[in-house]
mmCIF file of C-alpha atoms in Angstrom:
data_model
loop_
_atom_site.group_PDB
_atom_site.id
_atom_site.type_symbol
_atom_site.label_atom_id
_atom_site.label_comp_id
_atom_site.label_asym_id
_atom_site.label_seq_id
_atom_site.Cartn_x
_atom_site.Cartn_y
_atom_site.Cartn_z
ATOM 1 C CA MET A 1 114.707 -48.318 -135.000
ATOM 2 C CA VAL A 2 112.692 -50.050 -132.389
ATOM 3 C CA SER A 3 113.661 -49.149 -128.840
ATOM 4 C CA SER A 4 114.629 -51.838 -126.336
ATOM 5 C CA ALA A 5 111.714 -50.983 -124.007
ATOM 6 C CA SER A 6 109.206 -51.468 -126.749
ATOM 7 C CA LEU A 7 110.833 -54.724 -127.643
ATOM 8 C CA MET A 8 110.543 -55.953 -124.107
ATOM 9 C CA ARG A 9 106.815 -55.159 -123.962
ATOM 10 C CA HIS A 10 106.192 -57.131 -127.145
ATOM 11 C CA LEU A 11 108.101 -60.132 -125.807
ATOM 12 C CA ALA A 12 106.082 -60.073 -122.518
ATOM 13 C CA SER A 13 102.791 -60.015 -124.397
ATOM 14 C CA ALA A 14 103.885 -62.907 -126.587
ATOM 15 C CA SER A 15 104.979 -64.932 -123.548
ATOM 16 C CA LEU A 16 101.616 -64.358 -121.867
ATOM 17 C CA MET A 17 99.756 -65.535 -124.934
ATOM 18 C CA VAL A 18 101.895 -68.679 -125.153
ATOM 19 C CA ALA A 19 101.336 -69.382 -121.439
ATOM 20 C CA LEU A 20 97.615 -69.021 -121.732
ATOM 21 C CA THR A 21 97.551 -71.264 -124.747
ATOM 22 C CA TRP A 22 99.518 -73.934 -122.850
ATOM 23 C CA ALA A 23 97.495 -73.651 -119.586
ATOM 24 C CA ALA A 24 94.084 -74.123 -121.183
ATOM 25 C CA PRO A 25 94.497 -77.870 -121.798
ATOM 26 C CA VAL A 26 96.037 -78.321 -118.362
ATOM 27 C CA LEU A 27 93.057 -76.678 -116.652
ATOM 28 C CA ALA A 28 90.729 -78.778 -118.743
ATOM 29 C CA ASP A 29 92.598 -81.899 -117.670
ATOM 30 C CA ASN A 30 92.199 -80.933 -113.925
ATOM 31 C CA ASP A 31 88.292 -80.913 -113.836
ATOM 32 C CA PRO A 32 88.193 -84.163 -111.616
ATOM 33 C CA ALA A 33 90.364 -82.391 -109.063
ATOM 34 C CA HIS A 34 87.838 -79.595 -108.919
ATOM 35 C CA ALA A 35 85.057 -82.165 -108.440
ATOM 36 C CA LEU A 36 86.987 -83.879 -105.634
ATOM 37 C CA ALA A 37 87.596 -80.574 -103.893
ATOM 38 C CA GLU A 38 83.983 -79.724 -104.199
ATOM 39 C CA LYS A 39 83.117 -83.205 -102.774
ATOM 40 C CA PHE A 40 85.350 -82.696 -99.757
ATOM 41 C CA ALA A 41 83.860 -79.275 -99.226
ATOM 42 C CA GLY A 42 80.353 -80.797 -99.260
ATOM 43 C CA ALA A 43 81.388 -83.490 -96.748
ATOM 44 C CA SER A 44 82.543 -80.823 -94.343
ATOM 45 C CA VAL A 45 79.134 -79.150 -94.484
ATOM 46 C CA GLU A 46 77.345 -82.455 -93.663
ATOM 47 C CA GLU A 47 79.680 -83.088 -90.762
ATOM 48 C CA ARG A 48 78.996 -79.643 -89.434
ATOM 49 C CA LYS A 49 75.270 -80.273 -89.708
ATOM 50 C CA ALA A 50 75.620 -83.625 -87.913
ATOM 51 C CA ALA A 51 77.763 -82.017 -85.223
ATOM 52 C CA ASP A 52 75.171 -79.265 -84.751
ATOM 53 C CA ALA A 53 72.389 -81.861 -84.495
ATOM 54 C CA ALA A 54 74.396 -83.883 -81.944
ATOM 55 C CA ARG A 55 75.065 -80.741 -79.895
ATOM 56 C CA ARG A 56 71.399 -79.789 -79.904
ATOM 57 C CA LYS A 57 70.397 -83.307 -78.820
ATOM 58 C CA ALA A 58 72.959 -83.254 -76.008
ATOM 59 C CA GLU A 59 71.611 -79.889 -74.851
ATOM 60 C CA GLU A 60 68.034 -81.195 -74.982
ATOM 61 C CA ASP A 61 69.025 -84.345 -73.057
ATOM 62 C CA GLU A 62 70.755 -82.223 -70.442
ATOM 63 C CA MET A 63 67.718 -79.955 -70.087
ATOM 64 C CA LEU A 64 65.415 -82.990 -69.803
ATOM 65 C CA ALA A 65 67.626 -84.577 -67.140
ATOM 66 C CA ARG A 66 67.729 -81.297 -65.220
ATOM 67 C CA ALA A 67 63.921 -80.990 -65.422
ATOM 68 C CA ARG A 68 63.472 -84.551 -64.174
ATOM 69 C CA LYS A 69 65.880 -83.916 -61.319
ATOM 70 C CA GLU A 70 64.032 -80.759 -60.331
ATOM 71 C CA ALA A 71 60.661 -82.584 -60.515
ATOM 72 C CA ALA A 72 62.018 -85.389 -58.301
ATOM 73 C CA ALA A 73 63.309 -82.795 -55.813
ATOM 74 C CA ARG A 74 59.920 -81.057 -55.749
ATOM 75 C CA ALA A 75 58.133 -84.401 -55.231
ATOM 76 C CA GLU A 76 60.465 -85.279 -52.361
ATOM 77 C CA ALA A 77 59.903 -81.877 -50.788
ATOM 78 C CA GLU A 78 56.121 -82.296 -51.129
ATOM 79 C CA LYS A 79 56.381 -85.740 -49.536
ATOM 80 C CA ARG A 80 58.388 -84.358 -46.620
ATOM 81 C CA ARG A 81 55.855 -81.554 -46.149
ATOM 82 C CA ALA A 82 52.970 -84.065 -46.210
ATOM 83 C CA VAL A 83 54.691 -86.278 -43.639
ATOM 84 C CA ALA A 84 55.391 -83.262 -41.436
ATOM 85 C CA ALA A 85 51.770 -82.107 -41.726
ATOM 86 C CA GLU A 86 50.489 -85.584 -40.854
ATOM 87 C CA GLU A 87 52.794 -85.732 -37.846
ATOM 88 C CA GLN A 88 51.605 -82.318 -36.688
ATOM 89 C CA ALA A 89 47.975 -83.421 -37.078
ATOM 90 C CA ARG A 90 48.667 -86.606 -35.093
ATOM 91 C CA GLN A 91 50.356 -84.635 -32.339
ATOM 92 C CA ALA A 92 47.408 -82.238 -32.280
ATOM 93 C CA ARG A 93 44.969 -85.153 -32.001
ATOM 94 C CA ASP A 94 47.029 -86.704 -29.215
ATOM 95 C CA LEU A 95 47.141 -83.374 -27.411
ATOM 96 C CA ARG A 96 43.379 -82.935 -27.732
ATOM 97 C CA GLN A 97 42.868 -86.486 -26.471
ATOM 98 C CA GLN A 98 45.151 -85.840 -23.501
ATOM 99 C CA GLU A 99 43.382 -82.585 -22.731
ATOM 100 C CA MET A 100 39.975 -84.281 -22.885
ATOM 101 C CA GLU A 101 41.220 -87.141 -20.724
ATOM 102 C CA ALA A 102 42.636 -84.668 -18.203
ATOM 103 C CA ALA A 103 39.334 -82.791 -18.215
ATOM 104 C CA ARG A 104 37.435 -86.039 -17.603
ATOM 105 C CA GLU A 105 39.825 -86.946 -14.794
ATOM 106 C CA ALA A 106 39.395 -83.513 -13.221
ATOM 107 C CA GLU A 107 35.613 -83.738 -13.589
ATOM 108 C CA ALA A 108 35.610 -87.204 -12.032
ATOM 109 C CA LYS A 109 37.711 -86.011 -9.094
ATOM 110 C CA ARG A 110 35.559 -82.945 -8.644
ATOM 111 C CA LEU A 111 32.385 -85.010 -8.717
ATOM 112 C CA ALA A 112 33.861 -87.608 -6.359
ATOM 113 C CA GLU A 113 34.830 -84.883 -3.896
ATOM 114 C CA LYS A 114 31.404 -83.320 -4.186
ATOM 115 C CA LEU A 115 29.710 -86.661 -3.610
ATOM 116 C CA LYS A 116 32.008 -87.366 -0.670
ATOM 117 C CA ARG A 117 31.015 -84.103 0.987
ATOM 118 C CA ALA A 118 27.358 -84.742 0.217
ATOM 119 C CA GLU A 119 27.559 -88.273 1.616
ATOM 120 C CA GLU A 120 29.169 -86.977 4.797
ATOM 121 C CA ALA A 121 26.384 -84.435 5.211
ATOM 122 C CA ARG A 122 23.785 -87.110 4.511
ATOM 123 C CA ARG A 123 25.439 -89.451 7.002
ATOM 124 C CA LEU A 124 25.179 -86.854 9.734
ATOM 125 C CA LYS A 125 21.587 -86.140 8.756
ATOM 126 C CA ALA A 126 20.717 -89.846 8.655
ATOM 127 C CA ALA A 127 22.372 -90.416 12.019
ATOM 128 C CA ALA A 128 20.215 -87.675 13.522
ATOM 129 C CA ALA A 129 17.105 -89.134 11.858
ATOM 130 C CA GLU A 130 17.991 -92.639 13.087
ATOM 131 C CA LYS A 131 18.383 -91.330 16.611
ATOM 132 C CA SER A 132 14.978 -89.666 16.347
ATOM 133 C CA ARG A 133 13.398 -92.885 15.024
ATOM 134 C CA ASN A 134 14.913 -94.918 17.843
ATOM 135 C CA GLN A 135 13.514 -92.516 20.409
ATOM 136 C CA SER A 136 10.106 -92.737 18.717
ATOM 137 C CA ALA A 137 10.245 -96.573 18.637
ATOM 138 C CA GLU A 138 11.037 -96.668 22.324
ATOM 139 C CA GLY A 139 7.852 -94.689 22.965
ATOM 140 C CA ASN A 140 5.768 -97.303 21.069
ATOM 141 C CA LEU A 141 6.907 -100.249 23.188
ATOM 142 C CA VAL A 142 4.317 -101.976 25.357
ATOM 143 C CA GLY A 143 6.181 -103.874 28.023
ATOM 144 C CA ASP A 144 9.005 -105.612 26.193
ATOM 145 C CA ALA A 145 7.252 -106.138 22.839
ATOM 146 C CA PRO A 146 6.754 -103.558 20.072
ATOM 147 C CA ILE A 147 3.364 -102.977 18.538
ATOM 148 C CA SER A 148 3.363 -104.398 14.979
ATOM 149 C CA PRO A 149 0.915 -103.021 12.388
ATOM 150 C CA PRO A 150 -1.360 -105.607 10.761
ATOM 151 C CA MET A 151 -0.523 -106.709 7.188
ATOM 152 C CA ALA A 152 -2.528 -104.902 4.537
ATOM 153 C CA LEU A 153 -5.344 -106.903 2.983
ATOM 154 C CA GLY A 154 -4.477 -108.619 -0.276
ATOM 155 C CA ARG A 155 -0.684 -107.950 -0.102
ATOM 156 C CA ALA A 156 1.795 -110.744 -0.530
ATOM 157 C CA GLY A 157 4.177 -111.411 2.329
ATOM 158 C CA ILE A 158 7.359 -109.362 2.637
ATOM 159 C CA GLU A 159 10.540 -111.209 1.690
ATOM 160 C CA PRO A 160 13.084 -111.468 4.517
ATOM 161 C CA VAL A 161 16.043 -109.155 3.905
ATOM 162 C CA ASP A 162 19.448 -109.339 5.564
ATOM 163 C CA ALA A 163 19.721 -105.956 7.279
ATOM 164 C CA HIS A 164 23.503 -106.310 7.551
ATOM 165 C CA ASP A 165 24.001 -106.837 3.810
ATOM 166 C CA SER A 166 24.337 -103.516 1.965
ATOM 167 C CA ARG A 167 24.664 -105.220 -1.415
ATOM 168 C CA VAL A 168 21.936 -104.750 -4.004
ATOM 169 C CA THR A 169 21.250 -105.730 -7.580
ATOM 170 C CA VAL A 170 20.400 -102.789 -9.799
ATOM 171 C CA LEU A 171 18.080 -103.453 -12.726
ATOM 172 C CA LEU A 172 18.558 -100.547 -15.118
ATOM 173 C CA VAL A 173 16.569 -99.535 -18.193
ATOM 174 C CA MET A 174 18.137 -96.687 -20.198
ATOM 175 C CA GLU A 175 16.561 -94.359 -22.699
ATOM 176 C CA PRO A 176 18.739 -93.834 -25.810
ATOM 177 C CA GLY A 177 20.646 -90.574 -25.899
ATOM 178 C CA LYS A 178 19.674 -87.732 -28.210
ATOM 179 C CA LYS A 179 23.117 -86.335 -29.025
ATOM 180 C CA GLY A 180 25.943 -87.411 -31.315
ATOM 181 C CA ILE A 181 25.858 -90.959 -32.627
ATOM 182 C CA ARG A 182 22.943 -91.872 -30.333
ATOM 183 C CA ARG A 183 20.643 -89.839 -32.553
ATOM 184 C CA PHE A 184 20.987 -92.605 -35.145
ATOM 185 C CA ASN A 185 22.215 -95.595 -33.113
ATOM 186 C CA LYS A 186 19.438 -96.141 -30.559
ATOM 187 C CA THR A 187 21.398 -98.171 -28.040
ATOM 188 C CA ALA A 188 23.689 -97.594 -25.049
ATOM 189 C CA ASP A 189 26.839 -98.822 -23.295
ATOM 190 C CA PRO A 190 25.820 -98.335 -19.651
ATOM 191 C CA VAL A 191 28.052 -98.499 -16.589
ATOM 192 C CA LEU A 192 26.841 -97.647 -13.089
ATOM 193 C CA CYS A 193 28.827 -95.191 -10.950
ATOM 194 C CA GLN A 194 28.640 -94.475 -7.250
ATOM 195 C CA GLY A 195 30.922 -91.784 -5.932
ATOM 196 C CA ALA A 196 34.518 -92.534 -6.944
ATOM 197 C CA GLU A 197 33.681 -96.092 -8.098
ATOM 198 C CA CYS A 198 31.895 -97.519 -11.103
ATOM 199 C CA PHE A 199 30.441 -100.969 -11.763
ATOM 200 C CA VAL A 200 30.736 -102.822 -15.061
ATOM 201 C CA SER A 201 28.234 -105.654 -15.526
ATOM 202 C CA THR A 202 29.410 -109.233 -15.957
ATOM 203 C CA GLY A 203 25.895 -110.614 -16.480
ATOM 204 C CA ALA A 204 22.807 -111.480 -14.451
ATOM 205 C CA ALA A 205 24.455 -114.325 -12.542
ATOM 206 C CA THR A 206 27.781 -112.862 -11.341
ATOM 207 C CA PRO A 207 28.845 -109.756 -9.387
ATOM 208 C CA ALA A 208 29.647 -106.636 -11.367
ATOM 209 C CA ARG A 209 33.292 -105.656 -11.803
ATOM 210 C CA ILE A 210 34.385 -102.676 -9.701
ATOM 211 C CA LEU A 211 36.615 -99.989 -11.250
ATOM 212 C CA THR A 212 37.598 -96.527 -10.173
ATOM 213 C CA ARG A 213 35.599 -93.847 -11.910
ATOM 214 C CA SER A 214 38.685 -92.621 -13.755
ATOM 215 C CA ARG A 215 39.441 -96.118 -15.094
ATOM 216 C CA ALA A 216 35.844 -96.968 -16.001
ATOM 217 C CA LEU A 217 35.375 -93.699 -17.898
ATOM 218 C CA GLY A 218 38.965 -93.475 -19.161
ATOM 219 C CA THR A 219 40.335 -94.116 -22.622
ATOM 220 C CA ARG A 220 41.518 -97.662 -21.980
ATOM 221 C CA ASN A 221 38.092 -98.961 -20.965
ATOM 222 C CA THR A 222 36.262 -96.740 -23.461
ATOM 223 C CA PHE A 223 38.176 -98.332 -26.347
ATOM 224 C CA GLY A 224 38.396 -101.732 -24.615
ATOM 225 C CA LYS A 225 35.769 -103.771 -22.766
ATOM 226 C CA ARG A 226 33.463 -100.752 -22.383
ATOM 227 C CA ALA A 227 30.176 -101.804 -20.698
ATOM 228 C CA GLY A 228 31.070 -105.505 -20.405
ATOM 229 C CA ALA A 229 27.992 -107.744 -20.550
ATOM 230 C CA CYS A 230 25.767 -104.712 -21.203
ATOM 231 C CA ARG A 231 27.621 -103.474 -24.265
ATOM 232 C CA ARG A 232 25.238 -102.079 -26.896
ATOM 233 C CA SER A 233 22.198 -102.630 -24.641
ATOM 234 C CA LEU A 234 19.561 -100.304 -23.202
ATOM 235 C CA SER A 235 18.930 -102.610 -20.219
ATOM 236 C CA CYS A 236 21.420 -104.004 -17.757
ATOM 237 C CA VAL A 237 21.767 -106.091 -14.582
ATOM 238 C CA PHE A 238 24.396 -104.985 -12.063
ATOM 239 C CA ARG A 239 24.824 -107.711 -9.435
ATOM 240 C CA GLY A 240 26.464 -107.257 -6.044
ATOM 241 C CA VAL A 241 26.564 -103.449 -5.992
ATOM 242 C CA LYS A 242 27.611 -102.386 -2.502
ATOM 243 C CA LEU A 243 25.847 -99.244 -1.350
ATOM 244 C CA SER A 244 28.191 -97.075 0.699
ATOM 245 C CA GLY A 245 27.661 -93.924 2.714
ATOM 246 C CA ALA A 246 24.720 -92.692 4.743
ATOM 247 C CA GLU A 247 22.696 -91.870 1.634
ATOM 248 C CA PRO A 248 24.264 -93.780 -1.263
ATOM 249 C CA SER A 249 23.561 -92.698 -4.811
ATOM 250 C CA ILE A 250 23.837 -94.088 -8.331
ATOM 251 C CA GLN A 251 24.640 -92.442 -11.657
ATOM 252 C CA PRO A 252 24.288 -94.392 -14.921
ATOM 253 C CA VAL A 253 26.796 -93.350 -17.583
ATOM 254 C CA ASP A 254 26.433 -94.185 -21.275
ATOM 255 C CA LEU A 255 29.977 -94.680 -22.585
ATOM 256 C CA LYS A 256 30.593 -92.890 -25.874
ATOM 257 C CA VAL A 257 33.849 -92.151 -27.676
ATOM 258 C CA LEU A 258 34.755 -88.688 -26.419
ATOM 259 C CA ALA A 259 32.065 -87.079 -24.251
ATOM 260 C CA HIS A 260 30.255 -89.680 -22.138
ATOM 261 C CA ASP A 261 26.538 -89.262 -21.444
ATOM 262 C CA ARG A 262 26.298 -88.892 -17.657
ATOM 263 C CA ARG A 263 22.739 -89.310 -16.446
ATOM 264 C CA ALA A 264 21.211 -87.769 -13.301
ATOM 265 C CA VAL A 265 22.433 -88.793 -9.840
ATOM 266 C CA ARG A 266 19.793 -90.317 -7.571
ATOM 267 C CA THR A 267 19.941 -91.334 -3.902
ATOM 268 C CA VAL A 268 18.955 -94.996 -3.506
ATOM 269 C CA SER A 269 18.539 -97.777 -0.979
ATOM 270 C CA GLY A 270 17.518 -101.412 -1.127
ATOM 271 C CA ASP A 271 13.802 -101.722 -1.863
ATOM 272 C CA ALA A 272 12.223 -103.796 0.920
ATOM 273 C CA SER A 273 9.058 -104.177 -1.176
ATOM 274 C CA CYS A 274 10.840 -106.399 -3.715
ATOM 275 C CA ARG A 275 9.705 -110.013 -3.670
ATOM 276 C CA VAL A 276 9.450 -113.071 -5.882
ATOM 277 C CA ILE A 277 5.814 -113.753 -6.776
ATOM 278 C CA THR A 278 4.959 -116.943 -8.661
ATOM 279 C CA GLY A 279 8.491 -117.041 -9.997
ATOM 280 C CA ARG A 280 8.496 -113.411 -11.063
ATOM 281 C CA LEU A 281 10.427 -110.591 -9.436
ATOM 282 C CA SER A 282 8.434 -107.506 -8.546
ATOM 283 C CA CYS A 283 9.310 -104.217 -6.813
ATOM 284 C CA GLU A 284 6.874 -101.448 -5.921
ATOM 285 C CA ARG A 285 9.400 -98.626 -5.633
ATOM 286 C CA MET A 286 11.010 -97.540 -8.876
ATOM 287 C CA ILE A 287 13.784 -95.007 -9.292
ATOM 288 C CA VAL A 288 12.703 -92.690 -12.117
ATOM 289 C CA ALA A 289 15.133 -90.062 -13.417
ATOM 290 C CA PRO A 290 15.685 -88.247 -16.721
ATOM 291 C CA GLY A 291 16.937 -90.837 -19.177
ATOM 292 C CA TYR A 292 16.526 -94.003 -17.075
ATOM 293 C CA ARG A 293 14.556 -95.973 -14.501
ATOM 294 C CA ALA A 294 15.740 -98.651 -12.082
ATOM 295 C CA TRP A 295 14.835 -101.198 -9.435
ATOM 296 C CA ILE A 296 17.158 -101.479 -6.424
ATOM 297 C CA VAL A 297 16.752 -105.114 -5.382
ATOM 298 C CA PRO A 298 18.341 -106.328 -2.128
ATOM 299 C CA GLU A 299 20.986 -108.884 -3.070
ATOM 300 C CA SER A 300 19.440 -111.652 -0.942
ATOM 301 C CA ILE A 301 16.170 -111.322 -2.887
ATOM 302 C CA ALA A 302 18.023 -111.177 -6.216
ATOM 303 C CA GLU A 303 19.778 -114.435 -5.286
ATOM 304 C CA ARG A 304 16.423 -116.100 -4.547
ATOM 305 C CA ALA A 305 14.935 -114.760 -7.775
ATOM 306 C CA GLY A 306 17.804 -116.052 -9.927
ATOM 307 C CA ALA A 307 19.320 -114.757 -13.141
ATOM 308 C CA GLY A 308 16.332 -115.794 -15.281
ATOM 309 C CA ALA A 309 13.828 -113.801 -13.198
ATOM 310 C CA LEU A 310 16.143 -110.767 -13.227
ATOM 311 C CA ARG A 311 16.418 -110.850 -17.016
ATOM 312 C CA ALA A 312 12.639 -111.383 -17.317
ATOM 313 C CA ALA A 313 11.958 -108.316 -15.149
ATOM 314 C CA LEU A 314 14.111 -106.233 -17.485
ATOM 315 C CA ALA A 315 12.359 -107.696 -20.522
ATOM 316 C CA ARG A 316 8.983 -106.634 -19.043
ATOM 317 C CA GLY A 317 10.346 -103.116 -18.629
ATOM 318 C CA LEU A 318 10.363 -103.233 -14.806
ATOM 319 C CA VAL A 319 6.582 -103.539 -14.566
ATOM 320 C CA ALA A 320 5.431 -104.553 -11.079
ATOM 321 C CA VAL A 321 3.335 -107.678 -10.671
ATOM 322 C CA ASP A 322 -0.220 -107.025 -9.476
ATOM 323 C CA GLN A 323 -0.030 -107.681 -5.733
ATOM 324 C CA ARG A 324 -3.700 -108.626 -5.144
ATOM 325 C CA GLU A 325 -3.601 -111.136 -8.024
ATOM 326 C CA ALA A 326 -0.344 -112.535 -6.678
ATOM 327 C CA ALA A 327 -1.817 -112.885 -3.202
ATOM 328 C CA LEU A 328 -4.757 -114.841 -4.562
ATOM 329 C CA ARG A 329 -2.396 -117.106 -6.535
ATOM 330 C CA ASN A 330 -0.262 -117.717 -3.481
#
């Protein structure tokens, strides 16, 4: 007799076999469902790939934008540093210019004071010499008339000069400087200084313009009108120069950009030997100093000579006319 437990095991096995037999066609009929599931699973993978690609691109774009921003910030900082450096350089140049200008002003004042003291000493010395000459002239008088020396043979007559007129015309011939730009540019921008004043030429026919030494040699004139009619010229006519002091002096100055070329100071006076001979101006006494030479023509004689004769004398290089030949011509 079969037990109930054994019977139950046989029934379970039979049921499982029947179920498997029935499920096989059902599973076979559901193959499209498996394909659809697999399709949806594949679509999810593609979306994840696309999402990853989009995320990477966004990260790259963000990094690129950040790099551009940093580059722009660096460029702006460099620009600010360049502007600051340029401003510092400009301020340094201005400071150097001011220091040089102050040094020139101080030098001009020092020189003017020195010349003033020298002129005062010369005035006292000249006054003593004049007193001695007057005493000597009084000893040469015969009755009421002085003894006059005879005129030298073959010399042309002396031009009359107004003793009360201290004005002269200075004919100046400069030698080109040997420093800085003058080593290559063989010319000059001459002005003529006397004590605390300087004269700027306006040409051979009109009086020179008078400026203080500080203005004539200062920045405004140096970068402005400079030497006037004698700009970029080695020769120059200075009309109507008033000689002041007991022993007046002249100092030609070649205007440059920073350090002017100050030539030697020389004591001068109107040359009584100057005369107009056959239409040509001639002077026997020449001022010769390092870097220049000059004639000091009394203004009354310069007026009689005229602008053309003054320019011609400069063109000849201040060469005196032969006096004996001139006397024979006259």
